[in-house]
């Protein structure tokens, strides 16, 4: 079974802090994604990556950056956390190519910015 | 501009009855559709999918119907069980994506009452 592991289930951070959310997958997937889930807004794509050191902006990249130094690890960085970044953050991975494989998601990180 | 829409944010159904969750899309290039189920504090998990060359796919209590002319798909759960209470997301894949990227709807919260 593909496993996508997010390092923290719950995080509480202060406004202005730099926050790192880590995601690791163990099935050699090329693609990795970061989403946030908010009530009424569904899953919104923040950033994604098709390969090591490669990143693309999603629908809502403002206030975030990402890092993918190794194939199995995709990090989401909140440069200066703000209260409107309080959300559930979901990491996902999928095989590469144009075959419509679904995503495998991690369990999510519930981030609260106070 | 949302290309995948789930117009009902919530649905309440009695145990044993049918649950019907709907999803509409606007991009005619979408050719593969998936449904994900999400419990609170967990990541979404894959439920069922359908290719655009089919109009129906069944897996146990879950059936997905696709009406390409109407750009509409639906998920039927029969019979509904309390354990089906979750948020359901539909997602669509376009072969024109530079990679393997899904577009998600906003989700529908299903509540199955005992």
mmCIF file with all atom_site columns, C-alpha atoms in Angstrom:
data_model
loop_
_atom_site.group_PDB
_atom_site.id
_atom_site.type_symbol
_atom_site.label_atom_id
_atom_site.label_alt_id
_atom_site.label_comp_id
_atom_site.label_asym_id
_atom_site.label_entity_id
_atom_site.label_seq_id
_atom_site.pdbx_PDB_ins_code
_atom_site.Cartn_x
_atom_site.Cartn_y
_atom_site.Cartn_z
_atom_site.occupancy
_atom_site.B_iso_or_equiv
_atom_site.pdbx_formal_charge
_atom_site.auth_seq_id
_atom_site.auth_comp_id
_atom_site.auth_asym_id
_atom_site.auth_atom_id
_atom_site.pdbx_PDB_model_num
ATOM 1   C CA . UNK A 1 1   ? 0.000   0.000  0.000   1.00 0.00 ? 1   UNK A CA 1
ATOM 2   C CA . UNK A 1 2   ? 1.157   3.476  -0.848  1.00 0.00 ? 2   UNK A CA 1
ATOM 3   C CA . UNK A 1 3   ? 1.712   5.510  2.208   1.00 0.00 ? 3   UNK A CA 1
ATOM 4   C CA . UNK A 1 4   ? 1.738   9.255  2.398   1.00 0.00 ? 4   UNK A CA 1
ATOM 5   C CA . UNK A 1 5   ? 2.835   10.467 5.788   1.00 0.00 ? 5   UNK A CA 1
ATOM 6   C CA . UNK A 1 6   ? 2.396   13.982 7.080   1.00 0.00 ? 6   UNK A CA 1
ATOM 7   C CA . UNK A 1 7   ? 4.657   14.781 9.987   1.00 0.00 ? 7   UNK A CA 1
ATOM 8   C CA . UNK A 1 8   ? 2.086   16.410 12.269  1.00 0.00 ? 8   UNK A CA 1
ATOM 9   C CA . UNK A 1 9   ? -1.642  15.845 12.792  1.00 0.00 ? 9   UNK A CA 1
ATOM 10  C CA . UNK A 1 10  ? -2.182  19.066 14.743  1.00 0.00 ? 10  UNK A CA 1
ATOM 11  C CA . UNK A 1 11  ? -0.119  22.247 14.901  1.00 0.00 ? 11  UNK A CA 1
ATOM 12  C CA . UNK A 1 12  ? -0.647  25.543 16.679  1.00 0.00 ? 12  UNK A CA 1
ATOM 13  C CA . UNK A 1 13  ? 1.571   28.432 15.576  1.00 0.00 ? 13  UNK A CA 1
ATOM 14  C CA . UNK A 1 14  ? 1.735   32.126 16.251  1.00 0.00 ? 14  UNK A CA 1
ATOM 15  C CA . UNK A 1 15  ? 1.142   34.838 13.684  1.00 0.00 ? 15  UNK A CA 1
ATOM 16  C CA . UNK A 1 16  ? 4.374   35.713 11.889  1.00 0.00 ? 16  UNK A CA 1
ATOM 17  C CA . UNK A 1 17  ? 6.086   32.381 12.561  1.00 0.00 ? 17  UNK A CA 1
ATOM 18  C CA . UNK A 1 18  ? 7.696   30.429 9.734   1.00 0.00 ? 18  UNK A CA 1
ATOM 19  C CA . UNK A 1 19  ? 5.937   27.069 9.509   1.00 0.00 ? 19  UNK A CA 1
ATOM 20  C CA . UNK A 1 20  ? 7.118   23.878 7.835   1.00 0.00 ? 20  UNK A CA 1
ATOM 21  C CA . UNK A 1 21  ? 4.715   21.094 6.913   1.00 0.00 ? 21  UNK A CA 1
ATOM 22  C CA . UNK A 1 22  ? 6.432   17.897 5.853   1.00 0.00 ? 22  UNK A CA 1
ATOM 23  C CA . UNK A 1 23  ? 5.124   15.130 3.620   1.00 0.00 ? 23  UNK A CA 1
ATOM 24  C CA . UNK A 1 24  ? 6.816   11.842 2.729   1.00 0.00 ? 24  UNK A CA 1
ATOM 25  C CA . UNK A 1 25  ? 5.635   9.116  0.336   1.00 0.00 ? 25  UNK A CA 1
ATOM 26  C CA . UNK A 1 26  ? 7.117   5.657  0.006   1.00 0.00 ? 26  UNK A CA 1
ATOM 27  C CA . UNK A 1 27  ? 6.072   4.477  -3.462  1.00 0.00 ? 27  UNK A CA 1
ATOM 28  C CA . UNK A 1 28  ? 8.474   6.361  -5.704  1.00 0.00 ? 28  UNK A CA 1
ATOM 29  C CA . UNK A 1 29  ? 5.699   8.584  -7.068  1.00 0.00 ? 29  UNK A CA 1
ATOM 30  C CA . UNK A 1 30  ? 6.719   11.393 -9.386  1.00 0.00 ? 30  UNK A CA 1
ATOM 31  C CA . UNK A 1 31  ? 3.868   13.740 -8.519  1.00 0.00 ? 31  UNK A CA 1
ATOM 32  C CA . UNK A 1 32  ? 3.220   15.367 -5.175  1.00 0.00 ? 32  UNK A CA 1
ATOM 33  C CA . UNK A 1 33  ? 0.613   17.952 -4.214  1.00 0.00 ? 33  UNK A CA 1
ATOM 34  C CA . UNK A 1 34  ? -0.350  20.256 -1.369  1.00 0.00 ? 34  UNK A CA 1
ATOM 35  C CA . UNK A 1 35  ? -4.008  21.169 -0.818  1.00 0.00 ? 35  UNK A CA 1
ATOM 36  C CA . UNK A 1 36  ? -5.897  23.006 1.826   1.00 0.00 ? 36  UNK A CA 1
ATOM 37  C CA . UNK A 1 37  ? -9.438  22.124 2.776   1.00 0.00 ? 37  UNK A CA 1
ATOM 38  C CA . UNK A 1 38  ? -11.822 24.738 4.128   1.00 0.00 ? 38  UNK A CA 1
ATOM 39  C CA . UNK A 1 39  ? -15.565 24.408 4.812   1.00 0.00 ? 39  UNK A CA 1
ATOM 40  C CA . UNK A 1 40  ? -17.581 25.308 1.739   1.00 0.00 ? 40  UNK A CA 1
ATOM 41  C CA . UNK A 1 41  ? -14.478 25.701 -0.415  1.00 0.00 ? 41  UNK A CA 1
ATOM 42  C CA . UNK A 1 42  ? -13.513 22.074 -0.941  1.00 0.00 ? 42  UNK A CA 1
ATOM 43  C CA . UNK A 1 43  ? -9.954  21.108 -1.852  1.00 0.00 ? 43  UNK A CA 1
ATOM 44  C CA . UNK A 1 44  ? -7.865  23.930 -3.219  1.00 0.00 ? 44  UNK A CA 1
ATOM 45  C CA . UNK A 1 45  ? -4.488  23.267 -4.770  1.00 0.00 ? 45  UNK A CA 1
ATOM 46  C CA . UNK A 1 46  ? -1.614  25.297 -3.326  1.00 0.00 ? 46  UNK A CA 1
ATOM 47  C CA . UNK A 1 47  ? 1.443   23.877 -5.104  1.00 0.00 ? 47  UNK A CA 1
ATOM 48  C CA . UNK A 1 48  ? 2.440   20.720 -6.906  1.00 0.00 ? 48  UNK A CA 1
ATOM 49  C CA . UNK A 1 49  ? 5.602   19.074 -8.121  1.00 0.00 ? 49  UNK A CA 1
ATOM 50  C CA . UNK A 1 50  ? 6.257   16.666 -10.990 1.00 0.00 ? 50  UNK A CA 1
ATOM 51  C CA . UNK A 1 51  ? 9.860   15.968 -10.195 1.00 0.00 ? 51  UNK A CA 1
ATOM 52  C CA . UNK A 1 52  ? 12.689  16.688 -7.806  1.00 0.00 ? 52  UNK A CA 1
ATOM 53  C CA . UNK A 1 53  ? 13.437  20.397 -7.534  1.00 0.00 ? 53  UNK A CA 1
ATOM 54  C CA . UNK A 1 54  ? 10.484  21.150 -9.753  1.00 0.00 ? 54  UNK A CA 1
ATOM 55  C CA . UNK A 1 55  ? 7.433   23.065 -8.536  1.00 0.00 ? 55  UNK A CA 1
ATOM 56  C CA . UNK A 1 56  ? 4.358   24.652 -10.028 1.00 0.00 ? 56  UNK A CA 1
ATOM 57  C CA . UNK A 1 57  ? 1.873   27.063 -8.523  1.00 0.00 ? 57  UNK A CA 1
ATOM 58  C CA . UNK A 1 58  ? -1.643  25.862 -7.959  1.00 0.00 ? 58  UNK A CA 1
ATOM 59  C CA . UNK A 1 59  ? -4.760  27.947 -7.474  1.00 0.00 ? 59  UNK A CA 1
ATOM 60  C CA . UNK A 1 60  ? -3.811  29.657 -4.186  1.00 0.00 ? 60  UNK A CA 1
ATOM 61  C CA . UNK A 1 61  ? -0.002  29.879 -3.844  1.00 0.00 ? 61  UNK A CA 1
ATOM 62  C CA . UNK A 1 62  ? 0.111   33.287 -2.143  1.00 0.00 ? 62  UNK A CA 1
ATOM 63  C CA . UNK A 1 63  ? 1.801   33.158 1.238   1.00 0.00 ? 63  UNK A CA 1
ATOM 64  C CA . UNK A 1 64  ? 3.241   29.693 0.619   1.00 0.00 ? 64  UNK A CA 1
ATOM 65  C CA . UNK A 1 65  ? 6.355   28.167 -0.852  1.00 0.00 ? 65  UNK A CA 1
ATOM 66  C CA . UNK A 1 66  ? 7.461   24.546 -1.340  1.00 0.00 ? 66  UNK A CA 1
ATOM 67  C CA . UNK A 1 67  ? 10.597  22.501 -1.484  1.00 0.00 ? 67  UNK A CA 1
ATOM 68  C CA . UNK A 1 68  ? 11.281  19.152 -3.103  1.00 0.00 ? 68  UNK A CA 1
ATOM 69  C CA . UNK A 1 69  ? 14.923  18.221 -2.670  1.00 0.00 ? 69  UNK A CA 1
ATOM 70  C CA . UNK A 1 70  ? 14.264  14.474 -2.710  1.00 0.00 ? 70  UNK A CA 1
ATOM 71  C CA . UNK A 1 71  ? 11.696  12.523 -4.679  1.00 0.00 ? 71  UNK A CA 1
ATOM 72  C CA . UNK A 1 72  ? 9.935   11.166 -1.611  1.00 0.00 ? 72  UNK A CA 1
ATOM 73  C CA . UNK A 1 73  ? 9.642   14.427 0.324   1.00 0.00 ? 73  UNK A CA 1
ATOM 74  C CA . UNK A 1 74  ? 7.570   17.534 -0.414  1.00 0.00 ? 74  UNK A CA 1
ATOM 75  C CA . UNK A 1 75  ? 7.566   20.363 2.099   1.00 0.00 ? 75  UNK A CA 1
ATOM 76  C CA . UNK A 1 76  ? 5.096   23.225 2.358   1.00 0.00 ? 76  UNK A CA 1
ATOM 77  C CA . UNK A 1 77  ? 6.411   26.433 3.917   1.00 0.00 ? 77  UNK A CA 1
ATOM 78  C CA . UNK A 1 78  ? 4.370   29.260 5.345   1.00 0.00 ? 78  UNK A CA 1
ATOM 79  C CA . UNK A 1 79  ? 6.849   32.114 5.262   1.00 0.00 ? 79  UNK A CA 1
ATOM 80  C CA . UNK A 1 80  ? 4.992   34.239 7.825   1.00 0.00 ? 80  UNK A CA 1
ATOM 81  C CA . UNK A 1 81  ? 1.920   32.524 9.183   1.00 0.00 ? 81  UNK A CA 1
ATOM 82  C CA . UNK A 1 82  ? -1.323  34.468 9.307   1.00 0.00 ? 82  UNK A CA 1
ATOM 83  C CA . UNK A 1 83  ? -4.681  33.649 10.870  1.00 0.00 ? 83  UNK A CA 1
ATOM 84  C CA . UNK A 1 84  ? -6.280  33.174 7.443   1.00 0.00 ? 84  UNK A CA 1
ATOM 85  C CA . UNK A 1 85  ? -3.939  30.240 6.918   1.00 0.00 ? 85  UNK A CA 1
ATOM 86  C CA . UNK A 1 86  ? -5.688  28.321 9.669   1.00 0.00 ? 86  UNK A CA 1
ATOM 87  C CA . UNK A 1 87  ? -6.887  25.258 7.782   1.00 0.00 ? 87  UNK A CA 1
ATOM 88  C CA . UNK A 1 88  ? -6.587  21.536 7.154   1.00 0.00 ? 88  UNK A CA 1
ATOM 89  C CA . UNK A 1 89  ? -3.584  20.862 4.921   1.00 0.00 ? 89  UNK A CA 1
ATOM 90  C CA . UNK A 1 90  ? -3.506  17.722 2.820   1.00 0.00 ? 90  UNK A CA 1
ATOM 91  C CA . UNK A 1 91  ? -0.564  16.244 0.959   1.00 0.00 ? 91  UNK A CA 1
ATOM 92  C CA . UNK A 1 92  ? -1.067  13.771 -1.892  1.00 0.00 ? 92  UNK A CA 1
ATOM 93  C CA . UNK A 1 93  ? 1.046   11.812 -4.334  1.00 0.00 ? 93  UNK A CA 1
ATOM 94  C CA . UNK A 1 94  ? 0.433   9.974  -7.598  1.00 0.00 ? 94  UNK A CA 1
ATOM 95  C CA . UNK A 1 95  ? 2.404   8.170  -10.288 1.00 0.00 ? 95  UNK A CA 1
ATOM 96  C CA . UNK A 1 96  ? 3.654   10.249 -13.187 1.00 0.00 ? 96  UNK A CA 1
ATOM 97  C CA . UNK A 1 97  ? 2.508   10.272 -16.766 1.00 0.00 ? 97  UNK A CA 1
ATOM 98  C CA . UNK A 1 98  ? -0.812  10.959 -18.445 1.00 0.00 ? 98  UNK A CA 1
ATOM 99  C CA . UNK A 1 99  ? -2.586  7.989  -16.946 1.00 0.00 ? 99  UNK A CA 1
ATOM 100 C CA . UNK A 1 100 ? -5.435  9.111  -14.687 1.00 0.00 ? 100 UNK A CA 1
ATOM 101 C CA . UNK A 1 101 ? -4.366  7.349  -11.537 1.00 0.00 ? 101 UNK A CA 1
ATOM 102 C CA . UNK A 1 102 ? -5.963  8.775  -8.490  1.00 0.00 ? 102 UNK A CA 1
ATOM 103 C CA . UNK A 1 103 ? -4.155  10.396 -5.687  1.00 0.00 ? 103 UNK A CA 1
ATOM 104 C CA . UNK A 1 104 ? -3.162  8.897  -2.379  1.00 0.00 ? 104 UNK A CA 1
ATOM 105 C CA . UNK A 1 105 ? -3.617  11.393 0.405   1.00 0.00 ? 105 UNK A CA 1
ATOM 106 C CA . UNK A 1 106 ? -1.966  11.766 3.756   1.00 0.00 ? 106 UNK A CA 1
ATOM 107 C CA . UNK A 1 107 ? -4.036  12.062 6.914   1.00 0.00 ? 107 UNK A CA 1
ATOM 108 C CA . UNK A 1 108 ? -3.800  15.825 6.952   1.00 0.00 ? 108 UNK A CA 1
ATOM 109 C CA . UNK A 1 109 ? -2.375  18.473 9.269   1.00 0.00 ? 109 UNK A CA 1
ATOM 110 C CA . UNK A 1 110 ? -4.808  20.683 11.119  1.00 0.00 ? 110 UNK A CA 1
ATOM 111 C CA . UNK A 1 111 ? -2.974  24.012 11.459  1.00 0.00 ? 111 UNK A CA 1
ATOM 112 C CA . UNK A 1 112 ? -4.222  26.737 13.757  1.00 0.00 ? 112 UNK A CA 1
ATOM 113 C CA . UNK A 1 113 ? -2.557  30.148 13.601  1.00 0.00 ? 113 UNK A CA 1
ATOM 114 C CA . UNK A 1 114 ? -3.210  32.306 16.654  1.00 0.00 ? 114 UNK A CA 1
ATOM 115 C CA . UNK B 2 1   ? -14.020 29.560 -12.348 1.00 0.00 ? 1   UNK B CA 1
ATOM 116 C CA . UNK B 2 2   ? -14.947 26.168 -10.931 1.00 0.00 ? 2   UNK B CA 1
ATOM 117 C CA . UNK B 2 3   ? -14.739 23.466 -13.568 1.00 0.00 ? 3   UNK B CA 1
ATOM 118 C CA . UNK B 2 4   ? -16.128 20.812 -11.217 1.00 0.00 ? 4   UNK B CA 1
ATOM 119 C CA . UNK B 2 5   ? -19.108 21.719 -9.064  1.00 0.00 ? 5   UNK B CA 1
ATOM 120 C CA . UNK B 2 6   ? -20.990 19.932 -6.337  1.00 0.00 ? 6   UNK B CA 1
ATOM 121 C CA . UNK B 2 7   ? -24.009 22.136 -5.826  1.00 0.00 ? 7   UNK B CA 1
ATOM 122 C CA . UNK B 2 8   ? -25.311 20.469 -2.687  1.00 0.00 ? 8   UNK B CA 1
ATOM 123 C CA . UNK B 2 9   ? -23.060 21.220 0.279   1.00 0.00 ? 9   UNK B CA 1
ATOM 124 C CA . UNK B 2 10  ? -24.923 18.728 2.444   1.00 0.00 ? 10  UNK B CA 1
ATOM 125 C CA . UNK B 2 11  ? -27.335 15.811 2.214   1.00 0.00 ? 11  UNK B CA 1
ATOM 126 C CA . UNK B 2 12  ? -29.210 13.956 4.948   1.00 0.00 ? 12  UNK B CA 1
ATOM 127 C CA . UNK B 2 13  ? -30.560 10.445 4.367   1.00 0.00 ? 13  UNK B CA 1
ATOM 128 C CA . UNK B 2 14  ? -32.178 7.778  6.508   1.00 0.00 ? 14  UNK B CA 1
ATOM 129 C CA . UNK B 2 15  ? -30.276 4.556  7.050   1.00 0.00 ? 15  UNK B CA 1
ATOM 130 C CA . UNK B 2 16  ? -31.226 1.926  4.468   1.00 0.00 ? 16  UNK B CA 1
ATOM 131 C CA . UNK B 2 17  ? -32.367 4.448  1.873   1.00 0.00 ? 17  UNK B CA 1
ATOM 132 C CA . UNK B 2 18  ? -30.535 5.583  -1.264  1.00 0.00 ? 18  UNK B CA 1
ATOM 133 C CA . UNK B 2 19  ? -28.044 8.464  -1.182  1.00 0.00 ? 19  UNK B CA 1
ATOM 134 C CA . UNK B 2 20  ? -27.514 10.331 -4.438  1.00 0.00 ? 20  UNK B CA 1
ATOM 135 C CA . UNK B 2 21  ? -24.620 12.774 -4.675  1.00 0.00 ? 21  UNK B CA 1
ATOM 136 C CA . UNK B 2 22  ? -24.332 14.931 -7.758  1.00 0.00 ? 22  UNK B CA 1
ATOM 137 C CA . UNK B 2 23  ? -21.468 16.549 -9.606  1.00 0.00 ? 23  UNK B CA 1
ATOM 138 C CA . UNK B 2 24  ? -21.408 18.797 -12.684 1.00 0.00 ? 24  UNK B CA 1
ATOM 139 C CA . UNK B 2 25  ? -18.453 19.750 -14.823 1.00 0.00 ? 25  UNK B CA 1
ATOM 140 C CA . UNK B 2 26  ? -17.828 22.260 -17.570 1.00 0.00 ? 26  UNK B CA 1
ATOM 141 C CA . UNK B 2 27  ? -14.632 21.064 -19.256 1.00 0.00 ? 27  UNK B CA 1
ATOM 142 C CA . UNK B 2 28  ? -15.505 18.707 -22.120 1.00 0.00 ? 28  UNK B CA 1
ATOM 143 C CA . UNK B 2 29  ? -11.899 17.481 -22.168 1.00 0.00 ? 29  UNK B CA 1
ATOM 144 C CA . UNK B 2 30  ? -12.343 15.681 -18.845 1.00 0.00 ? 30  UNK B CA 1
ATOM 145 C CA . UNK B 2 31  ? -12.282 11.973 -19.609 1.00 0.00 ? 31  UNK B CA 1
ATOM 146 C CA . UNK B 2 32  ? -11.946 10.242 -16.260 1.00 0.00 ? 32  UNK B CA 1
ATOM 147 C CA . UNK B 2 33  ? -13.813 10.870 -13.033 1.00 0.00 ? 33  UNK B CA 1
ATOM 148 C CA . UNK B 2 34  ? -13.252 9.771  -9.468  1.00 0.00 ? 34  UNK B CA 1
ATOM 149 C CA . UNK B 2 35  ? -15.074 9.973  -6.150  1.00 0.00 ? 35  UNK B CA 1
ATOM 150 C CA . UNK B 2 36  ? -13.253 10.376 -2.855  1.00 0.00 ? 36  UNK B CA 1
ATOM 151 C CA . UNK B 2 37  ? -14.603 10.001 0.643   1.00 0.00 ? 37  UNK B CA 1
ATOM 152 C CA . UNK B 2 38  ? -13.260 11.966 3.595   1.00 0.00 ? 38  UNK B CA 1
ATOM 153 C CA . UNK B 2 39  ? -13.828 11.467 7.298   1.00 0.00 ? 39  UNK B CA 1
ATOM 154 C CA . UNK B 2 40  ? -12.985 14.284 9.751   1.00 0.00 ? 40  UNK B CA 1
ATOM 155 C CA . UNK B 2 41  ? -9.303  14.483 10.691  1.00 0.00 ? 41  UNK B CA 1
ATOM 156 C CA . UNK B 2 42  ? -8.370  12.014 7.912   1.00 0.00 ? 42  UNK B CA 1
ATOM 157 C CA . UNK B 2 43  ? -7.214  12.386 4.328   1.00 0.00 ? 43  UNK B CA 1
ATOM 158 C CA . UNK B 2 44  ? -9.597  11.611 1.450   1.00 0.00 ? 44  UNK B CA 1
ATOM 159 C CA . UNK B 2 45  ? -9.639  8.008  0.263   1.00 0.00 ? 45  UNK B CA 1
ATOM 160 C CA . UNK B 2 46  ? -10.456 6.780  -3.218  1.00 0.00 ? 46  UNK B CA 1
ATOM 161 C CA . UNK B 2 47  ? -13.946 5.325  -3.538  1.00 0.00 ? 47  UNK B CA 1
ATOM 162 C CA . UNK B 2 48  ? -14.861 4.650  -7.171  1.00 0.00 ? 48  UNK B CA 1
ATOM 163 C CA . UNK B 2 49  ? -14.038 5.911  -10.655 1.00 0.00 ? 49  UNK B CA 1
ATOM 164 C CA . UNK B 2 50  ? -15.431 5.923  -14.166 1.00 0.00 ? 50  UNK B CA 1
ATOM 165 C CA . UNK B 2 51  ? -13.961 6.434  -17.586 1.00 0.00 ? 51  UNK B CA 1
ATOM 166 C CA . UNK B 2 52  ? -15.753 8.642  -20.100 1.00 0.00 ? 52  UNK B CA 1
ATOM 167 C CA . UNK B 2 53  ? -16.223 5.665  -22.406 1.00 0.00 ? 53  UNK B CA 1
ATOM 168 C CA . UNK B 2 54  ? -18.637 4.176  -19.881 1.00 0.00 ? 54  UNK B CA 1
ATOM 169 C CA . UNK B 2 55  ? -21.897 5.439  -18.444 1.00 0.00 ? 55  UNK B CA 1
ATOM 170 C CA . UNK B 2 56  ? -21.968 3.312  -15.313 1.00 0.00 ? 56  UNK B CA 1
ATOM 171 C CA . UNK B 2 57  ? -19.566 1.665  -12.920 1.00 0.00 ? 57  UNK B CA 1
ATOM 172 C CA . UNK B 2 58  ? -20.610 -0.384 -9.927  1.00 0.00 ? 58  UNK B CA 1
ATOM 173 C CA . UNK B 2 59  ? -18.700 -1.540 -6.857  1.00 0.00 ? 59  UNK B CA 1
ATOM 174 C CA . UNK B 2 60  ? -20.801 -3.131 -4.157  1.00 0.00 ? 60  UNK B CA 1
ATOM 175 C CA . UNK B 2 61  ? -23.156 -0.560 -2.670  1.00 0.00 ? 61  UNK B CA 1
ATOM 176 C CA . UNK B 2 62  ? -21.599 2.234  -4.736  1.00 0.00 ? 62  UNK B CA 1
ATOM 177 C CA . UNK B 2 63  ? -22.523 3.069  -8.332  1.00 0.00 ? 63  UNK B CA 1
ATOM 178 C CA . UNK B 2 64  ? -21.328 6.011  -10.362 1.00 0.00 ? 64  UNK B CA 1
ATOM 179 C CA . UNK B 2 65  ? -23.332 7.192  -13.367 1.00 0.00 ? 65  UNK B CA 1
ATOM 180 C CA . UNK B 2 66  ? -21.948 9.461  -16.063 1.00 0.00 ? 66  UNK B CA 1
ATOM 181 C CA . UNK B 2 67  ? -24.046 11.519 -18.467 1.00 0.00 ? 67  UNK B CA 1
ATOM 182 C CA . UNK B 2 68  ? -21.556 13.055 -20.882 1.00 0.00 ? 68  UNK B CA 1
ATOM 183 C CA . UNK B 2 69  ? -24.079 15.062 -22.844 1.00 0.00 ? 69  UNK B CA 1
ATOM 184 C CA . UNK B 2 70  ? -25.234 16.761 -19.655 1.00 0.00 ? 70  UNK B CA 1
ATOM 185 C CA . UNK B 2 71  ? -21.707 16.900 -18.202 1.00 0.00 ? 71  UNK B CA 1
ATOM 186 C CA . UNK B 2 72  ? -23.094 15.353 -15.062 1.00 0.00 ? 72  UNK B CA 1
ATOM 187 C CA . UNK B 2 73  ? -22.143 12.475 -12.842 1.00 0.00 ? 73  UNK B CA 1
ATOM 188 C CA . UNK B 2 74  ? -23.727 11.047 -9.766  1.00 0.00 ? 74  UNK B CA 1
ATOM 189 C CA . UNK B 2 75  ? -22.788 8.660  -6.993  1.00 0.00 ? 75  UNK B CA 1
ATOM 190 C CA . UNK B 2 76  ? -25.480 6.327  -5.681  1.00 0.00 ? 76  UNK B CA 1
ATOM 191 C CA . UNK B 2 77  ? -25.091 4.561  -2.348  1.00 0.00 ? 77  UNK B CA 1
ATOM 192 C CA . UNK B 2 78  ? -27.597 1.780  -1.711  1.00 0.00 ? 78  UNK B CA 1
ATOM 193 C CA . UNK B 2 79  ? -28.370 1.005  1.032   1.00 0.00 ? 79  UNK B CA 1
ATOM 194 C CA . UNK B 2 80  ? -26.919 3.915  2.968   1.00 0.00 ? 80  UNK B CA 1
ATOM 195 C CA . UNK B 2 81  ? -25.280 3.130  6.285   1.00 0.00 ? 81  UNK B CA 1
ATOM 196 C CA . UNK B 2 82  ? -24.321 5.411  9.191   1.00 0.00 ? 82  UNK B CA 1
ATOM 197 C CA . UNK B 2 83  ? -20.661 4.667  8.441   1.00 0.00 ? 83  UNK B CA 1
ATOM 198 C CA . UNK B 2 84  ? -21.128 6.341  5.055   1.00 0.00 ? 84  UNK B CA 1
ATOM 199 C CA . UNK B 2 85  ? -21.461 9.697  6.807   1.00 0.00 ? 85  UNK B CA 1
ATOM 200 C CA . UNK B 2 86  ? -18.533 11.701 5.427   1.00 0.00 ? 86  UNK B CA 1
ATOM 201 C CA . UNK B 2 87  ? -17.656 14.409 2.935   1.00 0.00 ? 87  UNK B CA 1
ATOM 202 C CA . UNK B 2 88  ? -17.617 13.197 -0.666  1.00 0.00 ? 88  UNK B CA 1
ATOM 203 C CA . UNK B 2 89  ? -15.538 14.884 -3.343  1.00 0.00 ? 89  UNK B CA 1
ATOM 204 C CA . UNK B 2 90  ? -15.841 14.294 -7.048  1.00 0.00 ? 90  UNK B CA 1
ATOM 205 C CA . UNK B 2 91  ? -12.740 14.849 -9.164  1.00 0.00 ? 91  UNK B CA 1
ATOM 206 C CA . UNK B 2 92  ? -12.039 14.972 -12.889 1.00 0.00 ? 92  UNK B CA 1
ATOM 207 C CA . UNK B 2 93  ? -8.959  14.343 -15.008 1.00 0.00 ? 93  UNK B CA 1
ATOM 208 C CA . UNK B 2 94  ? -8.121  15.898 -18.357 1.00 0.00 ? 94  UNK B CA 1
ATOM 209 C CA . UNK B 2 95  ? -5.580  14.288 -20.695 1.00 0.00 ? 95  UNK B CA 1
ATOM 210 C CA . UNK B 2 96  ? -4.385  17.747 -21.619 1.00 0.00 ? 96  UNK B CA 1
ATOM 211 C CA . UNK B 2 97  ? -2.969  18.255 -18.150 1.00 0.00 ? 97  UNK B CA 1
ATOM 212 C CA . UNK B 2 98  ? 0.790   18.403 -18.227 1.00 0.00 ? 98  UNK B CA 1
ATOM 213 C CA . UNK B 2 99  ? 0.976   15.491 -15.875 1.00 0.00 ? 99  UNK B CA 1
ATOM 214 C CA . UNK B 2 100 ? -1.458  13.757 -13.626 1.00 0.00 ? 100 UNK B CA 1
ATOM 215 C CA . UNK B 2 101 ? -3.586  16.433 -12.074 1.00 0.00 ? 101 UNK B CA 1
ATOM 216 C CA . UNK B 2 102 ? -7.147  16.171 -10.843 1.00 0.00 ? 102 UNK B CA 1
ATOM 217 C CA . UNK B 2 103 ? -9.659  18.983 -10.478 1.00 0.00 ? 103 UNK B CA 1
ATOM 218 C CA . UNK B 2 104 ? -11.846 18.603 -7.382  1.00 0.00 ? 104 UNK B CA 1
ATOM 219 C CA . UNK B 2 105 ? -15.358 19.738 -6.622  1.00 0.00 ? 105 UNK B CA 1
ATOM 220 C CA . UNK B 2 106 ? -16.244 21.531 -3.411  1.00 0.00 ? 106 UNK B CA 1
ATOM 221 C CA . UNK B 2 107 ? -17.539 18.439 -1.635  1.00 0.00 ? 107 UNK B CA 1
ATOM 222 C CA . UNK B 2 108 ? -20.900 17.252 -0.275  1.00 0.00 ? 108 UNK B CA 1
ATOM 223 C CA . UNK B 2 109 ? -21.336 16.323 3.380   1.00 0.00 ? 109 UNK B CA 1
ATOM 224 C CA . UNK B 2 110 ? -23.485 13.209 3.655   1.00 0.00 ? 110 UNK B CA 1
ATOM 225 C CA . UNK B 2 111 ? -25.211 12.425 6.948   1.00 0.00 ? 111 UNK B CA 1
ATOM 226 C CA . UNK B 2 112 ? -26.875 9.030  7.272   1.00 0.00 ? 112 UNK B CA 1
ATOM 227 C CA . UNK B 2 113 ? -29.281 8.941  10.206  1.00 0.00 ? 113 UNK B CA 1
ATOM 228 C CA . UNK B 2 114 ? -29.822 5.642  12.051  1.00 0.00 ? 114 UNK B CA 1
#
